[in-house]
Short mmCIF file of C-alpha atoms and ligand atoms in Angstrom, two decimals:
data_model
loop_
_atom_site.label_atom_id
_atom_site.label_comp_id
_atom_site.label_asym_id
_atom_site.label_seq_id
_atom_site.Cartn_x
_atom_site.Cartn_y
_atom_site.Cartn_z
CA UNK A 65 219.94 22.08 380.70
CA UNK A 66 220.24 19.17 380.18
CA UNK A 67 216.48 18.96 378.54
CA UNK A 68 217.07 22.24 376.47
CA UNK A 69 220.66 20.63 375.14
CA UNK A 70 218.52 17.53 373.71
CA UNK A 71 215.96 20.11 372.46
CA UNK A 72 218.55 21.69 370.23
CA UNK A 73 220.23 18.91 369.14
CA UNK A 74 216.73 17.36 368.06
CA UNK A 75 216.09 20.61 366.44
CA UNK A 76 219.28 20.41 364.96
CA UNK A 77 218.85 16.97 363.30
CA UNK A 78 215.47 17.92 362.17
CA UNK A 79 217.15 21.01 360.24
CA UNK A 80 219.51 19.26 358.83
CA UNK A 81 217.24 16.19 357.80
CA UNK A 82 215.12 18.41 356.20
CA UNK A 83 218.19 20.53 354.34
CA UNK A 84 219.31 17.44 353.01
CA UNK A 85 215.72 16.19 352.08
CA UNK A 86 215.14 19.61 350.08
CA UNK A 87 218.57 19.28 348.53
CA UNK A 88 217.58 15.64 347.09
CA UNK A 89 214.33 16.78 345.58
CA UNK A 90 215.57 20.70 344.38
CA UNK A 91 218.98 18.82 342.80
CA UNK A 92 218.77 20.13 339.40
CA UNK A 93 217.30 23.65 340.85
CA UNK A 94 220.94 24.25 342.70
CA UNK A 95 222.73 24.50 339.99
CA UNK A 96 224.32 28.04 338.83
CA UNK A 97 220.77 29.28 337.87
CA UNK A 98 219.49 29.52 341.49
CA UNK A 99 219.30 33.28 341.42
CA UNK A 100 217.18 33.87 337.98
CA UNK A 101 215.33 30.84 338.91
CA UNK A 102 214.47 32.54 342.35
CA UNK A 103 213.73 35.62 340.65
CA UNK A 104 211.64 34.39 337.67
CA UNK A 105 209.57 32.29 340.13
CA UNK A 106 208.56 34.93 342.00
CA UNK A 107 207.70 37.20 339.13
CA UNK A 108 205.73 34.22 337.43
CA UNK A 109 202.29 35.03 338.65
CA UNK A 110 202.43 38.08 336.85
CA UNK A 111 202.15 36.68 333.89
CA UNK A 112 198.65 35.94 333.66
CA UNK A 113 197.82 39.55 333.70
CA UNK A 114 199.87 40.52 330.80
CA UNK A 115 197.38 41.01 327.61
CA UNK A 116 199.54 40.40 324.61
CA UNK A 117 196.37 41.48 322.52
CA UNK A 118 196.55 44.79 323.64
CA UNK A 119 200.61 45.55 321.94
CA UNK A 120 200.07 48.40 319.29
CA UNK A 121 199.11 46.80 316.08
CA UNK A 122 198.66 49.21 313.59
CA UNK A 123 199.59 47.49 310.42
CA UNK A 124 198.26 44.11 312.12
CA UNK A 125 198.51 41.73 308.92
CA UNK A 126 202.23 41.82 308.60
CA UNK A 127 203.73 41.38 304.89
CA UNK A 128 205.44 37.94 304.43
CA UNK A 129 208.84 38.17 302.74
CA UNK A 130 208.73 35.84 299.47
CA UNK A 131 209.95 32.34 299.12
CA UNK A 132 213.00 32.30 297.16
CA UNK A 133 213.48 28.49 297.30
CA UNK A 134 210.27 26.55 298.16
CA UNK A 135 208.54 23.09 297.85
CA UNK A 136 205.03 23.46 298.02
CA UNK A 137 204.15 19.80 297.40
CA UNK A 138 206.83 18.20 299.64
CA UNK A 139 203.82 16.99 302.15
CA UNK A 140 201.93 15.28 299.74
CA UNK A 141 198.95 17.46 299.24
CA UNK A 142 196.76 17.81 296.03
CA UNK A 143 195.64 14.21 294.39
CA UNK A 144 197.93 12.42 297.27
CA UNK A 145 195.65 14.22 300.09
CA UNK A 146 192.53 13.53 298.09
CA UNK A 147 193.37 10.21 298.23
CA UNK A 148 194.33 9.72 302.00
CA UNK A 149 197.75 8.79 301.03
CA UNK A 150 199.61 12.07 302.73
CA UNK A 151 198.94 11.22 306.37
CA UNK A 152 201.91 13.01 307.79
CA UNK A 153 203.12 12.08 311.33
CA UNK A 154 205.24 14.72 311.54
CA UNK A 155 206.71 17.78 309.78
CA UNK A 156 209.91 19.00 311.05
CA UNK A 157 211.54 22.12 310.45
CA UNK A 158 215.53 22.67 311.11
CA UNK A 159 216.44 26.08 311.25
CA UNK A 160 219.30 26.25 309.39
CA UNK A 161 221.73 28.93 308.14
CA UNK A 162 222.94 29.26 304.56
CA UNK A 163 226.50 29.00 305.45
CA UNK A 164 225.75 25.50 307.81
CA UNK A 165 225.80 22.71 304.78
CA UNK A 166 227.76 20.41 306.66
CA UNK A 167 225.27 20.25 309.26
CA UNK A 168 222.48 19.58 306.88
CA UNK A 169 224.15 17.18 305.52
CA UNK A 170 224.58 15.53 308.94
CA UNK A 171 221.34 15.61 309.48
CA UNK A 172 220.00 14.15 306.36
CA UNK A 173 222.59 11.19 306.64
CA UNK A 174 221.42 10.68 310.56
CA UNK A 175 218.36 11.49 312.13
CA UNK A 176 216.76 13.35 309.42
CA UNK A 177 216.54 10.63 307.30
CA UNK A 178 213.13 10.02 305.82
CA UNK A 179 213.40 6.77 304.37
CA UNK A 180 215.00 5.46 307.67
CA UNK A 181 212.03 6.74 309.32
CA UNK A 182 209.66 5.19 306.74
CA UNK A 183 211.31 1.66 306.94
CA UNK A 184 212.41 1.10 310.28
CA UNK A 185 209.83 2.72 312.07
CA UNK A 186 206.83 2.79 309.83
CA UNK A 187 206.28 6.43 310.21
CA UNK A 188 206.23 9.50 307.19
CA UNK A 189 208.53 12.42 308.45
CA UNK A 190 208.88 15.34 306.35
CA UNK A 191 212.14 16.99 307.18
CA UNK A 192 212.90 20.61 305.64
CA UNK A 193 215.49 23.29 306.55
CA UNK A 194 214.40 26.98 307.01
CA UNK A 195 216.60 29.52 306.00
CA UNK A 196 216.85 33.29 305.00
CA UNK A 197 219.56 34.71 302.83
CA UNK A 198 223.33 34.74 303.95
CA UNK A 199 224.01 38.10 305.57
CA UNK A 200 227.16 39.04 303.88
CA UNK A 201 226.55 40.87 300.74
CA UNK A 202 229.85 40.31 299.17
CA UNK A 203 229.64 36.49 299.74
CA UNK A 204 226.01 36.31 299.17
CA UNK A 205 225.68 35.29 295.28
CA UNK A 206 228.31 32.51 295.67
CA UNK A 207 226.46 31.14 299.13
CA UNK A 208 223.29 31.60 296.96
CA UNK A 209 224.46 29.29 294.01
CA UNK A 210 225.55 26.69 296.30
CA UNK A 211 222.59 26.44 297.86
CA UNK A 212 220.63 26.24 294.71
CA UNK A 213 222.80 23.32 293.75
CA UNK A 214 222.39 21.78 297.50
CA UNK A 215 218.64 21.69 296.86
CA UNK A 216 218.63 20.23 293.51
CA UNK A 217 220.50 17.48 294.81
CA UNK A 218 218.08 17.11 298.01
CA UNK A 219 214.86 19.29 297.32
CA UNK A 220 214.65 19.81 301.22
CA UNK A 221 215.27 23.92 301.71
CA UNK A 222 212.63 26.30 302.40
CA UNK A 223 213.90 29.78 301.97
CA UNK A 224 212.41 33.23 302.05
CA UNK A 225 213.76 36.86 301.28
CA UNK A 226 215.12 37.88 304.86
CA UNK A 227 218.84 38.70 305.92
CA UNK A 228 219.64 35.21 307.80
CA UNK A 229 220.74 36.95 311.24
CA UNK A 230 220.11 36.50 315.12
CA UNK A 231 218.01 39.47 315.14
CA UNK A 232 215.73 38.05 312.44
CA UNK A 233 215.07 34.71 314.04
CA UNK A 234 211.38 35.45 314.60
CA UNK A 235 210.91 35.68 310.63
CA UNK A 236 212.22 32.20 310.52
CA UNK A 237 210.05 31.05 313.10
CA UNK A 238 207.19 32.91 311.22
CA UNK A 239 208.29 31.04 307.75
CA UNK A 240 207.62 27.99 309.55
CA UNK A 241 204.49 28.38 311.24
CA UNK A 242 203.44 29.94 307.66
CA UNK A 243 204.58 27.10 305.60
CA UNK A 244 202.96 24.53 307.86
CA UNK A 245 199.60 26.68 307.45
CA UNK A 246 199.78 26.59 303.60
CA UNK A 247 201.22 23.56 302.58
CA UNK A 248 201.19 21.16 305.48
CA UNK A 249 198.32 21.75 307.79
CA UNK A 250 197.12 18.01 307.68
CA UNK A 251 200.80 16.80 309.54
CA UNK A 252 199.60 15.33 312.98
CA UNK A 253 202.83 17.11 314.71
CA UNK A 254 205.05 20.24 313.49
CA UNK A 255 208.61 20.16 315.19
CA UNK A 256 210.91 22.93 315.02
CA UNK A 257 214.65 22.29 315.97
CA UNK A 258 217.94 23.81 315.63
CA UNK A 259 220.63 22.55 313.24
CA UNK A 260 223.08 21.59 316.18
CA UNK A 261 220.44 19.52 318.12
CA UNK A 262 220.37 15.62 317.72
CA UNK A 263 217.01 14.25 317.89
CA UNK A 264 216.77 10.57 318.96
CA UNK A 265 213.99 10.00 315.95
CA UNK A 266 213.28 6.07 316.80
CA UNK A 267 212.41 7.46 320.51
CA UNK A 268 210.41 10.51 319.34
CA UNK A 269 208.63 9.03 316.96
CA UNK A 270 207.36 6.34 320.09
CA UNK A 271 206.77 9.13 322.19
CA UNK A 272 204.32 11.29 319.21
CA UNK A 273 202.74 7.71 318.87
CA UNK A 274 202.08 7.95 322.74
CA UNK A 275 200.31 11.08 322.56
CA UNK A 276 198.47 10.64 319.49
CA UNK A 277 196.85 7.37 321.39
CA UNK A 278 194.78 6.18 318.54
CA UNK A 279 196.71 6.32 315.19
CA UNK A 280 193.47 7.50 313.08
CA UNK A 281 192.80 10.19 316.05
CA UNK A 282 194.27 13.63 315.49
CA UNK A 283 196.07 14.83 318.64
CA UNK A 284 195.04 17.71 320.25
CA UNK A 285 196.75 20.65 322.30
CA UNK A 286 200.04 19.32 322.55
CA UNK A 287 203.14 21.32 322.91
CA UNK A 288 206.12 19.68 324.60
CA UNK A 289 209.63 20.87 324.97
CA UNK A 290 212.05 21.87 327.39
CA UNK A 291 209.92 24.32 329.42
CA UNK A 292 210.96 27.42 330.48
CA UNK A 293 208.70 28.98 333.41
CA UNK A 294 208.51 32.76 333.93
CA UNK A 295 212.56 33.77 332.87
CA UNK A 296 213.31 37.17 333.18
CA UNK A 297 213.91 39.12 330.32
CA UNK A 298 217.75 40.07 329.85
CA UNK A 299 218.09 43.84 330.57
CA UNK A 300 221.63 43.79 330.62
CA UNK A 301 223.20 45.83 327.25
CA UNK A 302 225.50 43.78 325.60
CA UNK A 303 224.24 40.53 326.59
CA UNK A 304 223.15 38.16 323.09
CA UNK A 305 219.90 38.18 324.63
CA UNK A 306 219.30 41.84 325.66
CA UNK A 307 215.92 43.02 325.17
CA UNK A 308 214.81 47.07 325.63
CA UNK A 309 212.19 47.55 327.66
CA UNK A 310 210.20 49.19 324.76
CA UNK A 311 210.05 46.07 322.76
CA UNK A 312 209.11 43.92 325.71
CA UNK A 313 207.52 45.99 328.64
CA UNK A 314 206.95 43.23 331.15
CA UNK A 315 208.84 41.44 333.83
CA UNK A 316 209.18 37.82 332.89
CA UNK A 317 208.28 36.27 329.98
CA UNK A 318 205.30 33.68 329.48
CA UNK A 319 206.25 29.84 329.60
CA UNK A 320 207.91 28.79 326.50
CA UNK A 321 209.75 25.87 325.26
CA UNK A 322 213.35 26.71 324.26
CA UNK A 323 213.78 27.14 320.70
CA UNK A 324 216.81 24.03 320.38
CA UNK A 325 213.76 21.65 319.96
CA UNK A 326 209.93 21.82 320.65
CA UNK A 327 206.73 19.99 319.24
CA UNK A 328 203.14 21.17 318.72
CA UNK A 329 200.17 19.18 317.52
CA UNK A 330 198.53 20.43 314.22
CA UNK A 331 195.79 22.43 316.19
CA UNK A 332 198.03 24.12 318.08
CA UNK A 333 200.45 25.02 315.09
CA UNK A 334 197.25 26.48 313.55
CA UNK A 335 196.33 28.28 316.70
CA UNK A 336 199.83 29.97 316.65
CA UNK A 337 199.55 31.00 313.00
CA UNK A 338 196.39 32.92 313.53
CA UNK A 339 198.12 34.69 316.31
CA UNK A 340 200.99 35.71 314.48
CA UNK A 341 198.74 37.21 312.27
CA UNK A 342 197.64 39.82 314.79
CA UNK A 343 200.44 40.05 317.29
CA UNK A 344 203.38 42.67 316.91
CA UNK A 345 206.50 40.50 316.26
CA UNK A 346 208.98 42.80 316.42
CA UNK A 347 210.34 40.79 319.48
CA UNK A 348 213.27 38.79 317.43
CA UNK A 349 213.92 36.08 320.36
CA UNK A 350 211.86 33.21 318.42
CA UNK A 351 210.82 31.12 321.18
CA UNK A 352 209.62 33.69 323.46
CA UNK A 353 207.76 35.26 320.79
CA UNK A 354 206.11 31.64 320.14
CA UNK A 355 205.33 31.68 323.80
CA UNK A 356 203.41 35.06 323.43
CA UNK A 357 201.20 33.57 320.46
CA UNK A 358 200.76 30.28 322.72
CA UNK A 359 199.95 32.34 325.36
CA UNK A 360 197.59 34.75 323.42
CA UNK A 361 195.76 31.46 322.08
CA UNK A 362 195.48 30.05 325.66
CA UNK A 363 197.97 27.07 325.13
CA UNK A 364 200.45 26.10 327.84
CA UNK A 365 203.49 24.00 327.50
CA UNK A 366 204.17 20.62 328.83
CA UNK A 367 207.71 19.86 329.97
CA UNK A 368 209.00 16.67 328.82
CA UNK A 369 212.84 16.09 330.60
CA UNK A 370 214.39 14.34 327.70
CA UNK A 371 214.00 17.44 325.60
CA UNK A 372 217.22 19.32 325.77
CA UNK A 373 217.38 23.09 326.25
CA UNK A 374 221.23 23.50 326.38
CA UNK A 375 221.68 19.96 327.66
CA UNK A 376 223.72 17.68 325.99
CA UNK A 377 222.94 14.19 326.20
CA UNK A 378 225.54 11.62 328.24
CA UNK A 379 227.13 9.42 325.99
CA UNK A 380 225.86 6.09 327.71
CA UNK A 381 223.95 3.10 326.34
CA UNK A 382 221.62 3.65 329.28
CA UNK A 383 220.54 7.15 328.39
CA UNK A 384 220.10 6.33 324.64
CA UNK A 385 216.48 4.77 325.21
CA UNK A 386 215.39 7.55 326.73
CA UNK A 387 216.77 10.63 325.24
CA UNK A 388 214.70 12.63 322.51
CA UNK A 389 216.73 15.84 321.67
CA UNK A 390 220.26 16.62 322.65
CA UNK A 391 221.63 20.16 321.91
CA UNK A 392 225.49 21.64 320.46
CA UNK A 393 226.35 18.63 317.87
CA UNK A 394 228.70 19.15 315.36
CA UNK A 395 228.46 17.40 312.22
CA UNK A 396 231.22 14.65 313.28
CA UNK A 397 229.55 14.33 316.60
CA UNK A 398 225.84 13.88 314.98
CA UNK A 399 227.13 11.05 313.01
CA UNK A 400 228.91 9.19 315.91
CA UNK A 401 226.11 9.85 318.11
CA UNK A 402 223.62 8.24 315.51
CA UNK A 403 225.39 5.36 315.04
CA UNK A 404 225.85 4.79 318.94
CA UNK A 405 222.15 5.16 319.52
CA UNK A 406 220.94 3.08 316.86
CA UNK A 407 223.25 0.27 317.49
CA UNK A 408 220.89 -2.70 317.65
CA UNK A 409 222.78 -3.76 320.80
CA UNK A 410 221.84 -0.78 322.91
CA UNK A 411 217.97 -1.37 322.60
CA UNK A 412 218.46 -4.57 324.19
CA UNK A 413 220.59 -3.10 327.01
CA UNK A 414 218.53 -0.23 327.80
CA UNK A 415 215.46 -1.52 329.79
CA UNK A 416 216.25 -3.16 333.27
CA UNK A 417 217.45 -2.27 337.06
CA UNK A 418 221.17 -2.17 335.94
CA UNK A 419 220.10 0.64 333.42
CA UNK A 420 217.92 2.53 336.12
CA UNK A 421 221.06 2.63 338.32
CA UNK A 422 223.01 3.82 336.08
CA UNK A 423 220.90 6.65 334.83
CA UNK A 424 220.64 7.49 338.78
CA UNK A 425 224.41 7.49 338.85
CA UNK A 426 224.86 9.25 335.69
CA UNK A 427 222.10 12.14 335.99
CA UNK A 428 221.90 12.99 339.80
CA UNK A 429 224.69 14.79 340.83
CA UNK A 430 225.28 17.34 343.62
CA UNK A 431 226.50 20.01 341.12
CA UNK A 432 225.63 21.64 337.55
CA UNK A 433 226.43 19.32 334.71
CA UNK A 434 225.22 20.32 331.20
CA UNK A 435 222.80 17.14 330.62
CA UNK A 436 219.40 15.77 331.20
CA UNK A 437 217.92 16.43 334.92
CA UNK A 438 217.91 14.15 337.63
CA UNK A 439 214.03 14.10 337.71
CA UNK A 440 215.00 11.93 333.84
CA UNK A 441 216.39 9.16 335.95
CA UNK A 442 212.62 8.57 337.14
CA UNK A 443 210.98 9.19 334.10
C1 NAG B 294 205.82 46.92 317.28
O1 NAG B 294 206.59 47.14 318.60
C2 NAG B 294 207.76 47.80 318.40
C3 NAG B 294 207.95 48.07 319.53
O2 NAG B 294 207.50 48.07 320.64
C4 NAG B 294 207.23 49.12 317.75
O3 NAG B 294 208.40 49.91 317.56
C5 NAG B 294 206.45 49.07 316.46
O4 NAG B 294 205.79 50.13 315.83
C6 NAG B 294 205.23 47.91 316.70
N1 NAG B 294 205.11 47.53 315.04
C7 NAG B 294 203.33 47.38 314.74
C8 NAG B 294 203.09 47.13 313.81
O5 NAG B 294 202.24 47.68 315.98
C1 NAG B 295 218.81 6.56 305.08
O1 NAG B 295 218.05 5.17 305.53
C2 NAG B 295 217.81 4.49 304.11
C3 NAG B 295 217.35 3.11 305.12
O2 NAG B 295 217.83 2.89 306.29
C4 NAG B 295 219.55 3.88 304.04
O3 NAG B 295 219.13 2.70 302.87
C5 NAG B 295 219.58 5.08 303.46
O4 NAG B 295 221.54 4.67 302.90
C6 NAG B 295 219.84 6.28 304.08
N1 NAG B 295 220.39 7.51 303.50
C7 NAG B 295 220.96 8.55 304.05
C8 NAG B 295 221.29 9.55 303.07
O5 NAG B 295 221.99 8.36 304.48
C1 NAG B 296 216.15 41.19 308.87
O1 NAG B 296 215.96 40.72 307.42
C2 NAG B 296 215.45 42.34 306.69
C3 NAG B 296 215.01 41.76 305.23
O2 NAG B 296 216.07 41.03 304.40
C4 NAG B 296 216.60 43.01 306.87
O3 NAG B 296 215.83 44.64 306.17
C5 NAG B 296 216.64 43.28 308.29
O4 NAG B 296 218.06 44.27 308.14
C6 NAG B 296 217.29 41.96 308.78
N1 NAG B 296 217.24 42.48 310.14
C7 NAG B 296 218.46 42.22 310.66
C8 NAG B 296 218.49 42.44 312.31
O5 NAG B 296 219.30 41.58 310.50
#
């Protein structure tokens, strides 16, 4: 009896210990997504069997909408390029909508400021806004007039002739890769970001240079962001992300990066563009479609904990030294975060033991919080 009891309690101890360990290790898996995570990981191995090339594609080469606003020479090109003056580190497309003028202005004044990137970071970054036409027929003319005025002032809008709606997001994705192919295929990196995303430009540039290694070498096979692995398509009608089986018949999506913000190297951008030319682009969820293109071309995404999906960065100087993107910022928020993160005092503070401890305390909580995962504290 006594021996038995001892065995049981040892066993219990061991189990409790193991459970605790699992809890610690899988911290961020234990958030409210737990069910969908388990399900999608079960499906995930199936993805490799999908062959997106075999989708019906009678009209293979899609016809592109025409440009309403364009700046073909924004990336240098022509003479500049011949003389080697057009070495673009990053072409950054912000997915915007005609009416979001305030967001665009906040981005221009903060992280999207090309002169800041040039003078403070020594990097040539081109920031452009990708747009369709206003969805409301009654307001379209006045919104378009305002857009033309805005573009006259800033020369940074790229607009194609399609309705700017949620269900047309894949057209906006195609716009970006098409434009990059036509007018900026020499850029080292291409990034796509939403207009409510904050990009920590100094950290991003530093990270891209790390990826690049030698400055003169073209980076290869880079696709980095917040990775969703084997998520299942939403089959509940009425949900914003509902996808009927005839649009996407398989049980899980290929791995893809959250459309909120991701980066690809020039060679990957070219591959995606080649896939866009032949794949059926009727799936309106743009980041998933991008994942299908990448899958068809044999490109796999790489995760970076400081690229957010839905996550918002914590307002703390110890996080500012590492953050790359943060999601869900209105214009005023964007400006105040930019002021906070570019404050010269922050840089001095963000290294060291104190900040390592602070990040652990801030990011590793036993409940879901909409910010960077616990793993980011160790990155
Ligand atoms: C693309 O797929 C959709 C839905 O599966 C289908 O209705 C459409 O005909 C396809 N288009 C082409 C060009 O194959
Ligand atoms: C962009 O940054 C430069 C250099 O830091 C600064 O002089 C300029 O005022 C900024 N422009 C905008 C629109 O904020
Ligand atoms: C997408 O844009 C096209 C071209 O403007 C338009 O005909 C179509 O209705 C739009 N689709 C949606 C779902 O808004």
